[in-house]
PDB file of C-alpha atoms in Angstrom:
ATOM      1  CA  MET A  29      -1.209 -28.955 -22.784  1.00  0.00           C
ATOM      2  CA  SER A  30       2.076 -30.826 -23.405  1.00  0.00           C
ATOM      3  CA  ALA A  31       5.271 -29.399 -22.538  1.00  0.00           C
ATOM      4  CA  LEU A  32       7.111 -32.144 -24.815  1.00  0.00           C
ATOM      5  CA  ASP A  33       4.914 -31.069 -27.874  1.00  0.00           C
ATOM      6  CA  GLU A  34       5.652 -27.376 -27.239  1.00  0.00           C
ATOM      7  CA  PHE A  35       9.442 -28.249 -26.873  1.00  0.00           C
ATOM      8  CA  CYS A  36       9.283 -30.194 -30.242  1.00  0.00           C
ATOM      9  CA  ARG A  37       7.399 -27.395 -31.970  1.00  0.00           C
ATOM     10  CA  MET A  38       9.905 -24.743 -30.868  1.00  0.00           C
ATOM     11  CA  GLN A  39      12.772 -26.984 -31.833  1.00  0.00           C
ATOM     12  CA  SER A  40      11.243 -27.873 -35.095  1.00  0.00           C
ATOM     13  CA  LEU A  41      11.286 -31.594 -34.174  1.00  0.00           C
ATOM     14  CA  PRO A  42       8.748 -34.178 -35.128  1.00  0.00           C
ATOM     15  CA  ARG A  43       5.653 -33.690 -32.953  1.00  0.00           C
ATOM     16  CA  PRO A  44       4.937 -36.626 -30.579  1.00  0.00           C
ATOM     17  CA  ASN A  45       1.078 -36.640 -31.377  1.00  0.00           C
ATOM     18  CA  LEU A  46       0.329 -35.147 -34.734  1.00  0.00           C
ATOM     19  CA  SER A  47      -3.384 -35.718 -34.450  1.00  0.00           C
ATOM     20  CA  LEU A  48      -3.456 -33.383 -31.321  1.00  0.00           C
ATOM     21  CA  ALA A  49      -0.747 -30.938 -32.404  1.00  0.00           C
ATOM     22  CA  SER A  50      -2.997 -28.150 -33.496  1.00  0.00           C
ATOM     23  CA  LYS A  51      -5.024 -28.433 -30.078  1.00  0.00           C
ATOM     24  CA  LEU A  52      -2.031 -28.729 -28.000  1.00  0.00           C
ATOM     25  CA  GLU A  53      -0.371 -25.602 -29.750  1.00  0.00           C
ATOM     26  CA  ASN A  54      -3.513 -23.727 -29.225  1.00  0.00           C
ATOM     27  CA  TYR A  55      -3.609 -24.516 -25.530  1.00  0.00           C
ATOM     28  CA  PHE A  56      -0.105 -23.755 -25.108  1.00  0.00           C
ATOM     29  CA  ASP A  57      -0.532 -20.227 -26.834  1.00  0.00           C
ATOM     30  CA  ASP A  58      -3.553 -19.698 -24.585  1.00  0.00           C
ATOM     31  CA  PHE A  59      -1.392 -20.628 -21.553  1.00  0.00           C
ATOM     32  CA  HIS A  60       1.315 -18.312 -22.868  1.00  0.00           C
ATOM     33  CA  ASN A  61      -0.947 -15.458 -23.383  1.00  0.00           C
ATOM     34  CA  TYR A  62      -2.453 -15.994 -19.818  1.00  0.00           C
ATOM     35  CA  LEU A  63       1.014 -15.920 -18.276  1.00  0.00           C
ATOM     36  CA  LYS A  64       1.776 -12.592 -20.147  1.00  0.00           C
ATOM     37  CA  GLN A  65      -1.450 -10.980 -18.960  1.00  0.00           C
ATOM     38  CA  SER A  66      -0.855 -12.106 -15.441  1.00  0.00           C
ATOM     39  CA  VAL A  67       2.578 -10.528 -15.488  1.00  0.00           C
ATOM     40  CA  ILE A  68       0.976  -7.302 -16.675  1.00  0.00           C
ATOM     41  CA  LEU A  69      -1.667  -7.426 -13.987  1.00  0.00           C
ATOM     42  CA  ASN A  70       0.921  -8.161 -11.296  1.00  0.00           C
ATOM     43  CA  ARG A  71       3.001  -5.192 -12.551  1.00  0.00           C
ATOM     44  CA  ASP A  72       0.109  -2.867 -12.258  1.00  0.00           C
ATOM     45  CA  VAL A  73      -0.670  -4.061  -8.712  1.00  0.00           C
ATOM     46  CA  ILE A  74       2.874  -3.551  -7.781  1.00  0.00           C
ATOM     47  CA  GLN A  75       2.939  -0.172  -9.228  1.00  0.00           C
ATOM     48  CA  LEU A  76      -0.245   0.712  -7.237  1.00  0.00           C
ATOM     49  CA  GLU A  77       1.320  -0.564  -4.090  1.00  0.00           C
ATOM     50  CA  ARG A  78       4.482   1.376  -4.740  1.00  0.00           C
ATOM     51  CA  ALA A  79       2.530   4.542  -5.272  1.00  0.00           C
ATOM     52  CA  CYS A  80       0.651   3.952  -1.981  1.00  0.00           C
ATOM     53  CA  ASN A  81       3.896   3.084  -0.183  1.00  0.00           C
ATOM     54  CA  GLN A  82       5.660   6.283  -1.627  1.00  0.00           C
ATOM     55  CA  THR A  83       2.711   8.407  -0.446  1.00  0.00           C
ATOM     56  CA  LEU A  84       2.876   7.032   3.084  1.00  0.00           C
ATOM     57  CA  GLN A  85       6.576   7.606   3.143  1.00  0.00           C
ATOM     58  CA  VAL A  86       6.054  11.207   2.177  1.00  0.00           C
ATOM     59  CA  ILE A  87       3.477  11.466   4.982  1.00  0.00           C
ATOM     60  CA  GLU A  88       6.119   9.953   7.418  1.00  0.00           C
ATOM     61  CA  LYS A  89       8.760  12.391   6.078  1.00  0.00           C
ATOM     62  CA  PHE A  90       6.317  15.286   6.614  1.00  0.00           C
ATOM     63  CA  ASP A  91       5.651  14.156  10.146  1.00  0.00           C
ATOM     64  CA  PHE A  92       9.307  13.938  10.719  1.00  0.00           C
ATOM     65  CA  ASN A  93       9.761  17.425   9.372  1.00  0.00           C
ATOM     66  CA  ILE A  94       6.908  18.643  11.618  1.00  0.00           C
ATOM     67  CA  ASN A  95       8.447  17.292  14.658  1.00  0.00           C
ATOM     68  CA  LEU A  96      11.794  18.825  13.596  1.00  0.00           C
ATOM     69  CA  VAL A  97      10.351  22.140  13.311  1.00  0.00           C
ATOM     70  CA  SER A  98       8.545  21.697  16.600  1.00  0.00           C
ATOM     71  CA  GLN A  99      11.941  21.045  18.292  1.00  0.00           C
ATOM     72  CA  LEU A 100      13.530  23.950  16.718  1.00  0.00           C
ATOM     73  CA  THR A 101      10.833  26.154  18.056  1.00  0.00           C
ATOM     74  CA  GLN A 102      11.915  25.004  21.421  1.00  0.00           C
ATOM     75  CA  THR A 103      15.641  26.144  20.916  1.00  0.00           C
ATOM     76  CA  ASP A 104      16.865  29.480  22.119  1.00  0.00           C
ATOM     77  CA  GLN A 105      17.064  30.988  18.661  1.00  0.00           C
ATOM     78  CA  LEU A 106      13.314  30.730  18.033  1.00  0.00           C
ATOM     79  CA  SER A 107      11.972  30.580  21.522  1.00  0.00           C
ATOM     80  CA  THR A 108      11.160  34.378  21.826  1.00  0.00           C
ATOM     81  CA  THR A 109       9.316  34.550  18.422  1.00  0.00           C
ATOM     82  CA  SER A 110       7.504  31.256  18.347  1.00  0.00           C
ATOM     83  CA  ASN A 111       4.777  31.294  21.091  1.00  0.00           C
ATOM     84  CA  ASN A 112       2.211  29.926  18.629  1.00  0.00           C
ATOM     85  CA  ILE A 113       4.340  27.463  16.383  1.00  0.00           C
ATOM     86  CA  PRO A 114       4.101  24.549  18.660  1.00  0.00           C
ATOM     87  CA  ASN A 115       0.288  24.836  18.598  1.00  0.00           C
ATOM     88  CA  ARG A 116       0.432  25.067  14.725  1.00  0.00           C
ATOM     89  CA  THR A 117       2.841  21.946  14.460  1.00  0.00           C
ATOM     90  CA  SER A 118       0.610  19.998  16.687  1.00  0.00           C
ATOM     91  CA  GLU A 119      -2.280  20.973  14.529  1.00  0.00           C
ATOM     92  CA  LEU A 120      -0.516  19.920  11.484  1.00  0.00           C
ATOM     93  CA  HIS A 121       0.538  16.631  13.055  1.00  0.00           C
ATOM     94  CA  GLN A 122      -3.144  15.977  13.894  1.00  0.00           C
ATOM     95  CA  LYS A 123      -4.133  16.900  10.342  1.00  0.00           C
ATOM     96  CA  VAL A 124      -1.629  14.349   8.941  1.00  0.00           C
ATOM     97  CA  GLU A 125      -2.718  11.590  11.203  1.00  0.00           C
ATOM     98  CA  GLN A 126      -6.335  12.370  10.313  1.00  0.00           C
ATOM     99  CA  LEU A 127      -5.605  12.258   6.608  1.00  0.00           C
ATOM    100  CA  GLN A 128      -3.608   8.986   6.918  1.00  0.00           C
ATOM    101  CA  HIS A 129      -6.707   7.488   8.674  1.00  0.00           C
ATOM    102  CA  GLN A 130      -8.864   8.931   6.146  1.00  0.00           C
ATOM    103  CA  ILE A 131      -6.983   7.524   3.029  1.00  0.00           C
ATOM    104  CA  LYS A 132      -6.670   4.027   4.725  1.00  0.00           C
ATOM    105  CA  SER A 133     -10.471   4.105   5.380  1.00  0.00           C
ATOM    106  CA  GLU A 134     -11.177   5.113   1.796  1.00  0.00           C
ATOM    107  CA  ILE A 135      -8.722   2.439   0.409  1.00  0.00           C
ATOM    108  CA  THR A 136     -10.614  -0.057   2.647  1.00  0.00           C
ATOM    109  CA  GLN A 137     -13.904   0.884   1.349  1.00  0.00           C
ATOM    110  CA  LEU A 138     -12.585   0.432  -2.231  1.00  0.00           C
ATOM    111  CA  ARG A 139     -11.231  -3.045  -1.338  1.00  0.00           C
ATOM    112  CA  GLN A 140     -14.722  -3.895   0.169  1.00  0.00           C
ATOM    113  CA  GLN A 141     -16.281  -2.702  -3.130  1.00  0.00           C
ATOM    114  CA  ALA A 142     -13.814  -4.823  -5.158  1.00  0.00           C
ATOM    115  CA  ASN A 143     -14.631  -7.931  -3.013  1.00  0.00           C
ATOM    116  CA  TYR A 144     -18.361  -7.331  -3.455  1.00  0.00           C
ATOM    117  CA  TRP A 145     -17.887  -7.006  -7.168  1.00  0.00           C
ATOM    118  CA  ILE A 146     -15.895 -10.173  -7.359  1.00  0.00           C
ATOM    119  CA  VAL A 147     -18.426 -12.172  -5.229  1.00  0.00           C
ATOM    120  CA  GLU A 148     -21.007 -10.774  -7.450  1.00  0.00           C
ATOM    121  CA  PHE A 149     -19.193 -11.676 -10.606  1.00  0.00           C
ATOM    122  CA  MET A 150     -18.616 -15.341  -9.205  1.00  0.00           C
ATOM    123  CA  GLN A 151     -22.330 -15.693  -8.460  1.00  0.00           C
ATOM    124  CA  ARG A 152     -23.181 -14.647 -12.135  1.00  0.00           C
ATOM    125  CA  MET A 153     -20.494 -17.107 -13.287  1.00  0.00           C
ATOM    126  CA  GLN A 154     -22.255 -19.827 -11.426  1.00  0.00           C
ATOM    127  CA  THR A 155     -25.485 -19.119 -12.636  1.00  0.00           C
ATOM    128  CA  GLU A 156     -24.669 -18.308 -16.213  1.00  0.00           C
ATOM    129  CA  THR A 157     -21.779 -20.721 -16.918  1.00  0.00           C
ATOM    130  CA  ILE A 158     -21.232 -23.473 -14.240  1.00  0.00           C
ATOM    131  CA  THR A 159     -24.855 -24.610 -14.565  1.00  0.00           C
ATOM    132  CA  GLN A 160     -24.359 -24.973 -18.214  1.00  0.00           C
ATOM    133  CA  LEU A 161     -21.414 -27.304 -17.897  1.00  0.00           C
ATOM    134  CA  ASP A 162     -23.466 -30.548 -18.251  1.00  0.00           C
ATOM    135  CA  LYS A 163     -24.085 -29.561 -21.826  1.00  0.00           C
ATOM    136  CA  SER A 164     -20.428 -30.101 -22.652  1.00  0.00           C
ATOM    137  CA  SER A 165     -18.386 -33.097 -22.608  1.00  0.00           C
ATOM    138  CA  LEU A 166     -15.939 -33.994 -19.823  1.00  0.00           C
ATOM    139  CA  ASP A 167     -12.953 -33.713 -22.240  1.00  0.00           C
ATOM    140  CA  GLU A 168     -14.057 -30.238 -23.454  1.00  0.00           C
ATOM    141  CA  ILE A 169     -14.555 -29.007 -19.784  1.00  0.00           C
ATOM    142  CA  ARG A 170     -11.095 -30.326 -18.869  1.00  0.00           C
ATOM    143  CA  CYS A 171      -9.410 -28.754 -21.862  1.00  0.00           C
ATOM    144  CA  HIS A 172     -11.196 -25.331 -22.062  1.00  0.00           C
ATOM    145  CA  PHE A 173     -12.943 -24.581 -18.560  1.00  0.00           C
ATOM    146  CA  PRO A 174      -9.878 -23.801 -16.469  1.00  0.00           C
ATOM    147  CA  PHE A 175      -8.391 -21.295 -18.916  1.00  0.00           C
ATOM    148  CA  PHE A 176     -11.886 -19.793 -19.387  1.00  0.00           C
ATOM    149  CA  LEU A 177     -12.547 -19.449 -15.711  1.00  0.00           C
ATOM    150  CA  THR A 178      -8.982 -18.066 -15.080  1.00  0.00           C
ATOM    151  CA  GLU A 179      -9.267 -15.696 -17.990  1.00  0.00           C
ATOM    152  CA  LYS A 180     -12.701 -14.437 -17.022  1.00  0.00           C
ATOM    153  CA  LEU A 181     -11.465 -13.828 -13.271  1.00  0.00           C
ATOM    154  CA  ARG A 182      -8.392 -12.153 -14.439  1.00  0.00           C
ATOM    155  CA  GLN A 183     -10.548  -9.707 -16.451  1.00  0.00           C
ATOM    156  CA  ALA A 184     -12.849  -9.088 -13.482  1.00  0.00           C
ATOM    157  CA  VAL A 185      -9.848  -8.230 -11.210  1.00  0.00           C
ATOM    158  CA  TYR A 186      -8.274  -6.153 -13.919  1.00  0.00           C
ATOM    159  CA  GLU A 187     -11.651  -4.116 -14.368  1.00  0.00           C
ATOM    160  CA  CYS A 188     -11.719  -3.509 -10.640  1.00  0.00           C
ATOM    161  CA  MET A 189      -8.191  -2.064 -10.811  1.00  0.00           C
ATOM    162  CA  ASN A 190      -8.965   0.019 -13.707  1.00  0.00           C
ATOM    163  CA  ILE A 191     -11.781   1.624 -11.818  1.00  0.00           C
ATOM    164  CA  HIS A 192     -10.038   1.907  -8.596  1.00  0.00           C
ATOM    165  CA  GLN A 193      -6.430   2.911  -9.553  1.00  0.00           C
ATOM    166  CA  PRO A 194      -7.376   6.427 -10.818  1.00  0.00           C
ATOM    167  CA  ILE A 195      -9.505   6.974  -7.744  1.00  0.00           C
ATOM    168  CA  ILE A 196      -6.632   6.004  -5.363  1.00  0.00           C
ATOM    169  CA  ILE A 197      -4.091   7.972  -7.256  1.00  0.00           C
ATOM    170  CA  ASP A 198      -6.301  11.180  -7.335  1.00  0.00           C
ATOM    171  CA  LYS A 199      -6.819  10.854  -3.595  1.00  0.00           C
ATOM    172  CA  LEU A 200      -3.044  10.333  -2.968  1.00  0.00           C
ATOM    173  CA  GLN A 201      -2.238  13.399  -4.970  1.00  0.00           C
ATOM    174  CA  LYS A 202      -4.789  15.625  -3.183  1.00  0.00           C
ATOM    175  CA  LEU A 203      -3.486  14.400   0.158  1.00  0.00           C
ATOM    176  CA  GLU A 204       0.103  15.209  -0.828  1.00  0.00           C
ATOM    177  CA  THR A 205      -0.871  18.732  -2.107  1.00  0.00           C
ATOM    178  CA  SER A 206      -2.750  19.273   1.193  1.00  0.00           C
ATOM    179  CA  ILE A 207       0.155  18.140   3.210  1.00  0.00           C
ATOM    180  CA  LEU A 208       2.729  20.137   1.289  1.00  0.00           C
ATOM    181  CA  SER A 209       0.595  23.273   1.485  1.00  0.00           C
ATOM    182  CA  ASP A 210       0.295  23.089   5.309  1.00  0.00           C
ATOM    183  CA  LEU A 211       3.888  22.349   5.573  1.00  0.00           C
ATOM    184  CA  TYR A 212       4.759  25.366   3.556  1.00  0.00           C
ATOM    185  CA  ASN A 213       2.463  27.475   5.515  1.00  0.00           C
ATOM    186  CA  LEU A 214       4.080  26.121   8.821  1.00  0.00           C
ATOM    187  CA  THR A 215       7.646  26.907   7.341  1.00  0.00           C
ATOM    188  CA  GLU A 216       6.700  30.394   6.424  1.00  0.00           C
ATOM    189  CA  ILE A 217       5.384  31.128   9.718  1.00  0.00           C
ATOM    190  CA  THR A 218       8.510  29.727  11.326  1.00  0.00           C
ATOM    191  CA  LEU A 219      10.856  31.508   9.127  1.00  0.00           C
ATOM    192  CA  THR A 220       8.910  34.867   9.454  1.00  0.00           C
ATOM    193  CA  GLY A 221       8.981  34.416  13.275  1.00  0.00           C
ATOM    194  CA  ALA A 222      12.674  33.812  13.248  1.00  0.00           C
ATOM    195  CA  ILE A 223      13.533  36.938  11.426  1.00  0.00           C
TER     196      ILE A 223
END
């Protein structure tokens, strides 16, 4: 790859080495495509991290609301009608903590599964590709192998994400629905008891 050659090509200037111009252009195009795909992959990872963080923020907000409802039950306004509400809020609080641990455990299991897949992929690469390198010239290996290896590894990581992302999103949505339902039920009990 040659930055000078690419600059000259983009500016329509004479190319420094005409005999390699076509190869250098292809290498730079491959590199450019790799960078674009890396940006897309990073965007997907960031979106998944944001979804996880937003769900954890929702859980923390619910936890705060549960504590707030618990404190309200201790005030004079609700103290006569809310004998069982502290038990309900503590049950809900425990359930939220349990669900947090459960989702973290499931994500850890998915991470371990992805790690296993990548290790398996790298072992396959070693047996199927790296052992065959002696059949190619050193110049061919220098020119093509880094891009080939990077692209194959990127594809493997992307496949892991394609499999795990819907699973994680589904689990987070179910968790959110469960917590919202429990919080709604607690709010209904609190409001009914206050009236």
